[in-house]
PDB file of C-alpha atoms in Angstrom:
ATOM      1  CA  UNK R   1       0.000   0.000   0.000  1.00 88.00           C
ATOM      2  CA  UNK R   2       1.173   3.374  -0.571  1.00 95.00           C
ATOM      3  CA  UNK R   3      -0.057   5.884   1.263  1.00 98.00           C
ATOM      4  CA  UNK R   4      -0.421  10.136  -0.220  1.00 98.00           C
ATOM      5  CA  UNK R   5       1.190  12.990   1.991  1.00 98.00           C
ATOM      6  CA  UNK R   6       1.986  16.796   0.541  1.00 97.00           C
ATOM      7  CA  UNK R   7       4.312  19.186   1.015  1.00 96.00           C
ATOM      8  CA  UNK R   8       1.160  21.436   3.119  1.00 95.00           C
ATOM      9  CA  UNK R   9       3.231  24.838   2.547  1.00 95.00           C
ATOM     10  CA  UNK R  10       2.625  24.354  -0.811  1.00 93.00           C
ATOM     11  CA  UNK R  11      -0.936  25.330  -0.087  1.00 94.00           C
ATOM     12  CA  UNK R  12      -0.937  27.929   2.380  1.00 94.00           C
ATOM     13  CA  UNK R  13       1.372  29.362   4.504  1.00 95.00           C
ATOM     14  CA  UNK R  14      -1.913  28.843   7.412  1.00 97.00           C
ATOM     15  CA  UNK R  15      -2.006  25.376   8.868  1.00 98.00           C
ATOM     16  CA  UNK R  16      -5.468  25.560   8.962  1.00 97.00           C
ATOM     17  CA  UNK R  17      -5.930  26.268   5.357  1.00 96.00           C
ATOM     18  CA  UNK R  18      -3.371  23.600   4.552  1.00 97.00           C
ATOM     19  CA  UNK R  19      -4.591  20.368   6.315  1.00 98.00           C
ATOM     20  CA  UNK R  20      -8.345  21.345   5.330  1.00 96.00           C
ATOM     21  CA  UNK R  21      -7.344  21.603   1.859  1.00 96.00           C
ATOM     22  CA  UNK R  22      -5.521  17.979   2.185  1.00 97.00           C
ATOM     23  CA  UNK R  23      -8.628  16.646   3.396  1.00 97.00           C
ATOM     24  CA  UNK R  24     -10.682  18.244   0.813  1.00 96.00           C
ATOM     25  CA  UNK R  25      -8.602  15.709  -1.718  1.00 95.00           C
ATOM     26  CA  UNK R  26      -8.386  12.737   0.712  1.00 97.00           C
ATOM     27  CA  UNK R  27      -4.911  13.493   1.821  1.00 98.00           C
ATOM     28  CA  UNK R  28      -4.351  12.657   5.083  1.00 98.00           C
ATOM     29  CA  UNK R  29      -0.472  12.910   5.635  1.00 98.00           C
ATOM     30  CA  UNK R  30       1.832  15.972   5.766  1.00 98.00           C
ATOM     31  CA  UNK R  31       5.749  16.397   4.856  1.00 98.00           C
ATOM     32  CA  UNK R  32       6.186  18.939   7.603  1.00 98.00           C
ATOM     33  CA  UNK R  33       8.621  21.399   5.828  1.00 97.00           C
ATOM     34  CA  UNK R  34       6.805  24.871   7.505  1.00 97.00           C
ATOM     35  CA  UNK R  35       3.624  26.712   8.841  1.00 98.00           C
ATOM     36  CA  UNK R  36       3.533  30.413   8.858  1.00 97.00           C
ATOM     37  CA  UNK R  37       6.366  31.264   6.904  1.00 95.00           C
ATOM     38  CA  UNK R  38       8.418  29.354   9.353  1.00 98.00           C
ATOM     39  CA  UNK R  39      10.977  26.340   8.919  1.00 98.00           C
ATOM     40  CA  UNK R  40       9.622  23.618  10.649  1.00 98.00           C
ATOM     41  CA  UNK R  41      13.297  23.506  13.086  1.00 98.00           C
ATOM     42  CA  UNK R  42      12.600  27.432  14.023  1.00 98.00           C
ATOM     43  CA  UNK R  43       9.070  26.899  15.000  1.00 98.00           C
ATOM     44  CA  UNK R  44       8.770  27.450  19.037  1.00 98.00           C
ATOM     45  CA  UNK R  45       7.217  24.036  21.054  1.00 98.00           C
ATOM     46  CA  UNK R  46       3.766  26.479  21.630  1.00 98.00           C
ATOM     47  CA  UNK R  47       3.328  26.395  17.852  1.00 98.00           C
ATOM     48  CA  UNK R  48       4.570  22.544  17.498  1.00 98.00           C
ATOM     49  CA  UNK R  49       1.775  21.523  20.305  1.00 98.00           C
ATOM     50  CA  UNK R  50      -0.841  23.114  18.431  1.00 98.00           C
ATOM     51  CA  UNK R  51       0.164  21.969  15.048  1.00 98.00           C
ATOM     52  CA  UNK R  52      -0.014  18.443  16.898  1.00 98.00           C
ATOM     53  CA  UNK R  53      -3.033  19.148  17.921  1.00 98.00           C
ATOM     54  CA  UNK R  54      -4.463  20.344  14.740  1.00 98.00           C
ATOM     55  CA  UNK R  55      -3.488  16.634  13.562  1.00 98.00           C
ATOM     56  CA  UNK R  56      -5.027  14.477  15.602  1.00 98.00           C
ATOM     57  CA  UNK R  57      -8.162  16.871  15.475  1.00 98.00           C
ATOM     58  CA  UNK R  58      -8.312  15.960  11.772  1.00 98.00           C
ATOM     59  CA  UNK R  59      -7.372  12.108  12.209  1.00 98.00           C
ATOM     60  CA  UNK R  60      -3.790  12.762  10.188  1.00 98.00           C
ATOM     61  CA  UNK R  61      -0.108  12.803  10.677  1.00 98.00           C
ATOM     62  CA  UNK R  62       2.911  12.881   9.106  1.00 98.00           C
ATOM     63  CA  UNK R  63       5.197  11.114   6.254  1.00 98.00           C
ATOM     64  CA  UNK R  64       8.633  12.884   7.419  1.00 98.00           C
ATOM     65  CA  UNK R  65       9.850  15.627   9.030  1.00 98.00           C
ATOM     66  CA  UNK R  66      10.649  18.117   5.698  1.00 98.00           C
ATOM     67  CA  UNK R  67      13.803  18.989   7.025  1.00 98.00           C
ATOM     68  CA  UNK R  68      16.880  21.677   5.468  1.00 97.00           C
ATOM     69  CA  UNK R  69      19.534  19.245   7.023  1.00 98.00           C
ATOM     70  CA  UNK R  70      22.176  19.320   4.374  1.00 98.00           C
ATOM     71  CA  UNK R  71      21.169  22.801   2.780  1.00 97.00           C
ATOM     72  CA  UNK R  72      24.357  23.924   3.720  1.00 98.00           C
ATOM     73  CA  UNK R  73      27.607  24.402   1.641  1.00 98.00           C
ATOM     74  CA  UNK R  74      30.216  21.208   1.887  1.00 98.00           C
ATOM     75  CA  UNK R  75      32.850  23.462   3.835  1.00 97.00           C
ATOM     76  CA  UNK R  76      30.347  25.170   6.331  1.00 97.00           C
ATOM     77  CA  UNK R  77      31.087  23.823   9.847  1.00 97.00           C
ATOM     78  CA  UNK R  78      28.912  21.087  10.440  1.00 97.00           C
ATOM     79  CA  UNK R  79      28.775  21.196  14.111  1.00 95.00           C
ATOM     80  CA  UNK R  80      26.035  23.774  14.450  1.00 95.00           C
ATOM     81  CA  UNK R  81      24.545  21.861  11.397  1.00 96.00           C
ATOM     82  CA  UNK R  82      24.490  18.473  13.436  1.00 97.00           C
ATOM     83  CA  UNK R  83      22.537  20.710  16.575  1.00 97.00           C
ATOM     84  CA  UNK R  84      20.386  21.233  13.640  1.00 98.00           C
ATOM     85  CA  UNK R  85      19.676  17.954  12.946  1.00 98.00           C
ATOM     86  CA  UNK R  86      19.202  17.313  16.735  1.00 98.00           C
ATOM     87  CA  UNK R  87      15.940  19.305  16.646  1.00 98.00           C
ATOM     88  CA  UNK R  88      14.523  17.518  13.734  1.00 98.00           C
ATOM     89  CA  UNK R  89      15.806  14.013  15.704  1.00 98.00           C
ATOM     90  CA  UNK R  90      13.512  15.089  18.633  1.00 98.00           C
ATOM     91  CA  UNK R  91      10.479  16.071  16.419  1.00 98.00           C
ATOM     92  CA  UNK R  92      10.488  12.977  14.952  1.00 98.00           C
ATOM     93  CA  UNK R  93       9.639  11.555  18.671  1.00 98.00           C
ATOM     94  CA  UNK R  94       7.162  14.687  19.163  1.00 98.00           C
ATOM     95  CA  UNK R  95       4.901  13.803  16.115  1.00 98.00           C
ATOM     96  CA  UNK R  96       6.205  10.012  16.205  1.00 98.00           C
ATOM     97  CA  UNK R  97       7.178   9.937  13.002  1.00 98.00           C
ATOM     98  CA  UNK R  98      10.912   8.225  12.414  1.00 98.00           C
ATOM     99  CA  UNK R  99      11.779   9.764   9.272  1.00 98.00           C
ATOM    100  CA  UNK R 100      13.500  12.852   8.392  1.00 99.00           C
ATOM    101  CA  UNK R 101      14.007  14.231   4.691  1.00 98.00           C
ATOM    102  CA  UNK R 102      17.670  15.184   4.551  1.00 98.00           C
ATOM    103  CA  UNK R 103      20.319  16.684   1.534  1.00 98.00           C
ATOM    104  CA  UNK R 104      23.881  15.829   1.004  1.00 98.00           C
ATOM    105  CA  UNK R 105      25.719  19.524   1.050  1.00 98.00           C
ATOM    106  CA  UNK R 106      26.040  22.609  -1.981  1.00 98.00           C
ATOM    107  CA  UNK R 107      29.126  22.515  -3.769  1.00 97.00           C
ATOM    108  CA  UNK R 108      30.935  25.463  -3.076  1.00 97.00           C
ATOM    109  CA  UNK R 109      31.081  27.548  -6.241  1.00 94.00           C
ATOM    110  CA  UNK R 110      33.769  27.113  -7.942  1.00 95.00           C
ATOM    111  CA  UNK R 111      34.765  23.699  -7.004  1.00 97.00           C
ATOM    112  CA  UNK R 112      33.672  20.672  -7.822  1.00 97.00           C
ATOM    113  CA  UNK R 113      31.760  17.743  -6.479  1.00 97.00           C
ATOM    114  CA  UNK R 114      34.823  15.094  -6.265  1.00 97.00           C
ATOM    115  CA  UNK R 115      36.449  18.353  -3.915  1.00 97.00           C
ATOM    116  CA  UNK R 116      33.894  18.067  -1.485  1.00 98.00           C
ATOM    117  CA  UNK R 117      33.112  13.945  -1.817  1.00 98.00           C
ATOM    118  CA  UNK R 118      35.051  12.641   1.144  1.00 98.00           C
ATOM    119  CA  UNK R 119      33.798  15.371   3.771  1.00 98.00           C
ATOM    120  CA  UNK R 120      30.071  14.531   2.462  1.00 98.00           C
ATOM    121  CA  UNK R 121      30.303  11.028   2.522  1.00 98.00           C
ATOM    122  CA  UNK R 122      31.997  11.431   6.521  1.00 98.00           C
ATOM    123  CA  UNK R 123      28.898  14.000   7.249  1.00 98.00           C
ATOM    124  CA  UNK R 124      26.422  11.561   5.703  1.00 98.00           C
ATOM    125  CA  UNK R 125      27.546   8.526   7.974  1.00 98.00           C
ATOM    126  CA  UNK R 126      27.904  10.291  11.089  1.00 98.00           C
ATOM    127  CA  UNK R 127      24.493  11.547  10.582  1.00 98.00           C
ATOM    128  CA  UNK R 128      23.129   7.679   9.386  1.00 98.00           C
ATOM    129  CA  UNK R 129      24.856   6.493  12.469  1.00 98.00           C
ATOM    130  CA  UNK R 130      22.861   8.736  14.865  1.00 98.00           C
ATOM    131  CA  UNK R 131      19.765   8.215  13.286  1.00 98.00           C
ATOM    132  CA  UNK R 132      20.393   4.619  13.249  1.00 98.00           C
ATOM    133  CA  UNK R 133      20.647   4.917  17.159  1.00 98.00           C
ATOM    134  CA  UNK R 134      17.719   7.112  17.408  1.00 98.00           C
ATOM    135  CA  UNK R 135      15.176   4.493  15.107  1.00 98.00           C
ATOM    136  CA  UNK R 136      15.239   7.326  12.309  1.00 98.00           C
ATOM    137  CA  UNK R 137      15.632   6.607   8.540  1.00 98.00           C
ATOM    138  CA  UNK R 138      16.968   9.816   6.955  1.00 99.00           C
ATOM    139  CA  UNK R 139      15.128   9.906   3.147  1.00 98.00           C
ATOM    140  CA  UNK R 140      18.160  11.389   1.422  1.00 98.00           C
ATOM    141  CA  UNK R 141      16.823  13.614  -1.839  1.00 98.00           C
ATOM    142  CA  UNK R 142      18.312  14.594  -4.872  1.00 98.00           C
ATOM    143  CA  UNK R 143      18.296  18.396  -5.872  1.00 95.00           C
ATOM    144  CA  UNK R 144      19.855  20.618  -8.215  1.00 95.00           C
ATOM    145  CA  UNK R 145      23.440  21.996  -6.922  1.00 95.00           C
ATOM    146  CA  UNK R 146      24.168  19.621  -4.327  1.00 97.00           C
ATOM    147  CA  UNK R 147      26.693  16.833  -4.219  1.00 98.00           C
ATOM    148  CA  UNK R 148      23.442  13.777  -4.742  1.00 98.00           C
ATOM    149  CA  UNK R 149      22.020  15.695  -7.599  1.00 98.00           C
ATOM    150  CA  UNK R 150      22.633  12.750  -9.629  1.00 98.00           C
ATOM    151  CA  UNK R 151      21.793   9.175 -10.063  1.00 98.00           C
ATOM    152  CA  UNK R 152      25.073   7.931  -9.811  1.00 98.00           C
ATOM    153  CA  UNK R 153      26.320  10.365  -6.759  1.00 98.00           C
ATOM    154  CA  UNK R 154      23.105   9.422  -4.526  1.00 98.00           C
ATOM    155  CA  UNK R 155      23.906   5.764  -4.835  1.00 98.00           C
ATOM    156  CA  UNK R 156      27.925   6.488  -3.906  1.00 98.00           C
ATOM    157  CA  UNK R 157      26.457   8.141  -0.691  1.00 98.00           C
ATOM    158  CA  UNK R 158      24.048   5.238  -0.243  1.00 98.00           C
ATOM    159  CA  UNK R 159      26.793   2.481  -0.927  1.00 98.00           C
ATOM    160  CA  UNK R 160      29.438   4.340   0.993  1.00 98.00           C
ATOM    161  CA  UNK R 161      27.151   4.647   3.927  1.00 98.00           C
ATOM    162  CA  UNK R 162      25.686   1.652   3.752  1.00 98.00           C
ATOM    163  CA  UNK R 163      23.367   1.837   6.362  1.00 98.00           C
ATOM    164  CA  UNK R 164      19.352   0.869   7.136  1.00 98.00           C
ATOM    165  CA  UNK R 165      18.960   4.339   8.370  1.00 98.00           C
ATOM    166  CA  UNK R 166      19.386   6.123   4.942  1.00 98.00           C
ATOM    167  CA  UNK R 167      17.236   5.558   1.840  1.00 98.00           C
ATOM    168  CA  UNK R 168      16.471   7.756  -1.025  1.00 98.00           C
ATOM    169  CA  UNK R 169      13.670  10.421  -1.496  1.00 98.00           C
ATOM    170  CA  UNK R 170      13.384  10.323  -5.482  1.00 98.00           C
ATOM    171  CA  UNK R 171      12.298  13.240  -7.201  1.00 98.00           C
ATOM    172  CA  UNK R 172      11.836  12.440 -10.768  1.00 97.00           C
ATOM    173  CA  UNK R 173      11.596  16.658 -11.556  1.00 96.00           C
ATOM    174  CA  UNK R 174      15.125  17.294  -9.741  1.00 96.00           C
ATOM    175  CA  UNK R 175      17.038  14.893 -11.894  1.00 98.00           C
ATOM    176  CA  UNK R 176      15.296  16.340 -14.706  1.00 97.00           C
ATOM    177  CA  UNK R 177      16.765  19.053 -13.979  1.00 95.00           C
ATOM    178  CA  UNK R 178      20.330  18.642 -13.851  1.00 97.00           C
ATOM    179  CA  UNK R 179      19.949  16.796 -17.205  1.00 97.00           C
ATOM    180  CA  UNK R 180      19.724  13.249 -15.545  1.00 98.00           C
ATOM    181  CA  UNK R 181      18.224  10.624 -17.667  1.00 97.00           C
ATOM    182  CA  UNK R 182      14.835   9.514 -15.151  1.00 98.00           C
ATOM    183  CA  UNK R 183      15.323   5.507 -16.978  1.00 97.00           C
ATOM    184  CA  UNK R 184      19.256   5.339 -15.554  1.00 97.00           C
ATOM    185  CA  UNK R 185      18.577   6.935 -12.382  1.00 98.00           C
ATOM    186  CA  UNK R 186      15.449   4.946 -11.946  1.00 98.00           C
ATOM    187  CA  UNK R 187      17.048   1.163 -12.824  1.00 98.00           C
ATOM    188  CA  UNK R 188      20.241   2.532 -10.474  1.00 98.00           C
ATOM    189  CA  UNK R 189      18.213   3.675  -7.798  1.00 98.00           C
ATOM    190  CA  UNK R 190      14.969   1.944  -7.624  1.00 97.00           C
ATOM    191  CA  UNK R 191      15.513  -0.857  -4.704  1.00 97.00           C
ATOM    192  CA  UNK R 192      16.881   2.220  -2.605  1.00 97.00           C
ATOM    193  CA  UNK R 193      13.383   4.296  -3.027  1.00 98.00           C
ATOM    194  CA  UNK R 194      11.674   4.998   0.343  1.00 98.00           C
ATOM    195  CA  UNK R 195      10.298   7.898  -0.299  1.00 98.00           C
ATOM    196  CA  UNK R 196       8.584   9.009  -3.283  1.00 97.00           C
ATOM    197  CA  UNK R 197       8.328  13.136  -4.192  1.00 97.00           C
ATOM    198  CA  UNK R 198       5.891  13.700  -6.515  1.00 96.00           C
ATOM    199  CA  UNK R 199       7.333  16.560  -9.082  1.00 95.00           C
ATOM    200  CA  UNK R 200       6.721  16.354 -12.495  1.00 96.00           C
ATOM    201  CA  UNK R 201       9.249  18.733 -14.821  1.00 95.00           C
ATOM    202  CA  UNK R 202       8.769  19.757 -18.739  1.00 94.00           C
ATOM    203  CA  UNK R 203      12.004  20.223 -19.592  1.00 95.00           C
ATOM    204  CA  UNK R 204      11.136  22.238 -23.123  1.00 94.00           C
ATOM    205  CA  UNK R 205       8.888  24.632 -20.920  1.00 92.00           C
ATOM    206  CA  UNK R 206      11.738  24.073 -18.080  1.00 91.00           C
ATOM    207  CA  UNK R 207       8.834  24.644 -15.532  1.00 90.00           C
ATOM    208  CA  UNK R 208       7.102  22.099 -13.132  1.00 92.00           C
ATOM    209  CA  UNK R 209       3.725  20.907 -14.585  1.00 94.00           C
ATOM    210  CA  UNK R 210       1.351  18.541 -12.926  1.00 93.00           C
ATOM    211  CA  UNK R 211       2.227  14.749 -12.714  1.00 94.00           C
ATOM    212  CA  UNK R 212       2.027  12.252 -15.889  1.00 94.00           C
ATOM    213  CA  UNK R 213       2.487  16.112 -17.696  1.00 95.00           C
ATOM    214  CA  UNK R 214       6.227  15.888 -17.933  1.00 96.00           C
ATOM    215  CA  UNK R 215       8.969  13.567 -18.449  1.00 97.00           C
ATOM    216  CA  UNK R 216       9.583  12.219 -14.973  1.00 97.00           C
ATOM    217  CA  UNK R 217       7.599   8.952 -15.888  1.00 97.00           C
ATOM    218  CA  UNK R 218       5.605   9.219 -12.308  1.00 97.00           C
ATOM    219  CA  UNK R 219       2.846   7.046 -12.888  1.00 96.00           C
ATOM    220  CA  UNK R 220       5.288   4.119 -14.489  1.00 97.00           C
ATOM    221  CA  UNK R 221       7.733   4.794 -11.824  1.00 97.00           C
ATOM    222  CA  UNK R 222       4.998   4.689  -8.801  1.00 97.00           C
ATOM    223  CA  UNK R 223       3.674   1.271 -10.914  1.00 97.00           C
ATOM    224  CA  UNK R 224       7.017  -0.316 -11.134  1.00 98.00           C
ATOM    225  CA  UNK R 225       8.105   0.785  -7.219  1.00 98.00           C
ATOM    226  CA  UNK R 226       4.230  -1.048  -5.803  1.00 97.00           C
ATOM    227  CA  UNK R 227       4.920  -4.280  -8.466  1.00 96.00           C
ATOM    228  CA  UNK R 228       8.315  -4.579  -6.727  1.00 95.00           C
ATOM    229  CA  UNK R 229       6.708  -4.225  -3.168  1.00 96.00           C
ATOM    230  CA  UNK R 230       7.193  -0.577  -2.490  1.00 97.00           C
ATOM    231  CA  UNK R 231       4.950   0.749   0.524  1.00 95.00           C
ATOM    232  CA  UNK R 232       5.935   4.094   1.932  1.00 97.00           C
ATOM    233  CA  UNK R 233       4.628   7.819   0.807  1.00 98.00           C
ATOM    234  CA  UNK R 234       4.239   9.564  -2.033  1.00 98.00           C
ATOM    235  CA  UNK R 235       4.765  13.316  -1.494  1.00 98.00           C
ATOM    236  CA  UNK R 236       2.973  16.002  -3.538  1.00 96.00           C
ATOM    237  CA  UNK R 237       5.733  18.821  -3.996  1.00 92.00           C
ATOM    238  CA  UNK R 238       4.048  19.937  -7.194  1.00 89.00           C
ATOM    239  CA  UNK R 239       5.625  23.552  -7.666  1.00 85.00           C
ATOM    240  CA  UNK R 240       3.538  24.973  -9.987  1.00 81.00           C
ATOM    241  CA  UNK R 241       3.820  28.918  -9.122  1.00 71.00           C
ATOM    242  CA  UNK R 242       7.049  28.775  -7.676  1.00 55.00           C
ATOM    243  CA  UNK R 243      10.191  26.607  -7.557  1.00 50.00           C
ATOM    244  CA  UNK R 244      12.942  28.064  -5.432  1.00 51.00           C
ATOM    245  CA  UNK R 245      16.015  26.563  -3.722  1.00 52.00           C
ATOM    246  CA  UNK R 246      14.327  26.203  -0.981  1.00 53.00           C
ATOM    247  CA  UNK R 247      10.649  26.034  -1.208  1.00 60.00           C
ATOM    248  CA  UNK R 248       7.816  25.624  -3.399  1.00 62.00           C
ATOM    249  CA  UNK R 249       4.729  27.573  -3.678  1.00 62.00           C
ATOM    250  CA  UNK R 250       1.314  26.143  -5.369  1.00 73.00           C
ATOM    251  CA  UNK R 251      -1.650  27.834  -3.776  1.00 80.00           C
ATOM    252  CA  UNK R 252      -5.201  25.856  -3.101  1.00 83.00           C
ATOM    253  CA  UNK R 253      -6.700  25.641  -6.408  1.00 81.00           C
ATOM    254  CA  UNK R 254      -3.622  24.484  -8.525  1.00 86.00           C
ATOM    255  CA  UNK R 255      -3.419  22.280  -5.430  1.00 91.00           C
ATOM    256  CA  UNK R 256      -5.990  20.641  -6.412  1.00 92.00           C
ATOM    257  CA  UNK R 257      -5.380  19.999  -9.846  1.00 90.00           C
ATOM    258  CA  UNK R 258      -1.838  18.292  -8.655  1.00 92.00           C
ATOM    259  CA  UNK R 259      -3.735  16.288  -6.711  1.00 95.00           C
ATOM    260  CA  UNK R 260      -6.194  15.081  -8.802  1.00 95.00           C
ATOM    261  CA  UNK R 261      -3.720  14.696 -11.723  1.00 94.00           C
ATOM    262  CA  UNK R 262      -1.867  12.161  -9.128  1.00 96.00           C
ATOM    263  CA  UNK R 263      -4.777  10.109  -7.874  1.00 97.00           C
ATOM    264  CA  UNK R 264      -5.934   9.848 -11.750  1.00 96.00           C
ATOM    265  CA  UNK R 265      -2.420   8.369 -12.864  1.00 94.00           C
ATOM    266  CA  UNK R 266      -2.450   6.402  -9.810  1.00 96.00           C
ATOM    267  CA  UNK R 267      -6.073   4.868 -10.805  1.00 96.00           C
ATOM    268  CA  UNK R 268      -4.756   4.404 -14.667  1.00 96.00           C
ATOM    269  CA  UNK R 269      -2.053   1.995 -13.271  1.00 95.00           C
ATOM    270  CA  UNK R 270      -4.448   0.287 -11.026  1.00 95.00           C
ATOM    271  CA  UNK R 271      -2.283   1.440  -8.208  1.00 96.00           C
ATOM    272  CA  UNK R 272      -4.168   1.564  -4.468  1.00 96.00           C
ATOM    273  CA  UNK R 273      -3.600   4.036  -2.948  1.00 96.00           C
ATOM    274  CA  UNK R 274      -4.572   5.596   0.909  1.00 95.00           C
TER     275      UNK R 274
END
């Protein structure tokens, strides 16, 4: 079974607005990335207890922490990065949910990737290890800019880490992107999928368009990951107004159409979803 969550700040920036609007399209899991404006590790505990609360209200909860662990450049100190990642550890235990969505470091500009590979790969493991220890999986994305923004760099991390507590958030759009092929990074990467983000990218346009609209292949991909025994989330990050480095920006109504395009390819390939 998979199950459907969404990126909710691509709604609204109100978490009222944006877990209404979920429900309104039988969506009943959140990637908590922000609520008012705010990153999910600045929020204060008052606004975490009520976003809690607004959850169970509704009967819903999350697919991952939508963490910015990573988003920083390889050569930044990563000791204040790792006290970082010790927020999003402990608000995995507040909304018990043991996954965090993580990034493997910018290149600094003007170097390149190999530069940077050995200090990634050491962040990457200490981080696995403590998540490991803590009953996390970290859901390791690829994105435009930073060292995994390829197929073949996200499974070095993933076979140099080598450990249960990292997997691989695919998003199909990202590797569009950066020019990746979506059939190489797919076959590569495929058993390593935990985490599904659900992006879809025209790449003659070069703008994000609503899934099955692009090339990312989503409703093959999402087919070939349930045939294989995939259960885990699929994670509306549709971008359709905005796409930034950091966020995403949809608004209700083209919301909806992302969702509904989804749960239509989803139906086409006989795919059940929750």
């Amino acid at each position: 079974m998979i199950y459907l969550s969404a990126f909710a700040d691509e709604i609204s920036p109100d978490p009222t607005e944006q877990l209404d609007t979920l429900l309104m399209h039988s969506i009943r899991f959140v990637e908590f990335r922000s609520i008012f404006g705010i990153n999910v590790l600045d929020l204060t505990d008052e606004q975490h207890e009520q976003f809690r609360s607004l959850l169970k209200e509704r009967g819903m909860g999350l697919s991952a922490i939508g963490s910015p662990i990573g988003k920083i450049k390889a050569d930044e100190p990563f000791e204040p990065h790792l006290e970082r990642y010790e927020i999003a550890l402990k608000l995995c235990d507040f909304y018990e949910c043991p996954r965090i969505r993580v990034f493997s470091y910018y290149i600094p500009q003007g170097s390149s990737p190999a530069d940077h590979r050995d200090e990634v790969l050491r962040r990457m493991a200490a981080k696995a290890e403590i998540a490991q220890q803590r009953g996390v999986t970290l859901m390791l994305e690829n994105e435009k800019g930073i060292y995994g923004d390829t197929a073949d760099r996200v499974k070095e991390i993933l076979d140099a880490v080598h450990s249960p507590a990292l997997a691989h958030a695919f998003d199909p759009a990202n590797y569009l992107e950066v020019g990746q092929p979506i059939d190489k990074a797919w076959t590569m990467l495929r058993d390593r999928v935990a985490h599904f983000h659900v992006k879809d990218y025209d790449t003659k346009l070069k703008k994000n368009v609503p899934a099955g609209e692009g090339e990312g292949e989503i409703p093959r991909l999402i087919a070939d990951a349930v045939s294989r025994g995939f259960e885990g989330y699929c994670v509306l990050e549709p971008h359709l107004l905005v796409a930034e480095a950091s966020t995403g920006f949809t608004g209700p109504e083209r919301f909806g159409d992302a969702a509904v395009a989804l749960q239509t390819c989803l139906s086409r390939e006989g795919v059940t979803y929750a």
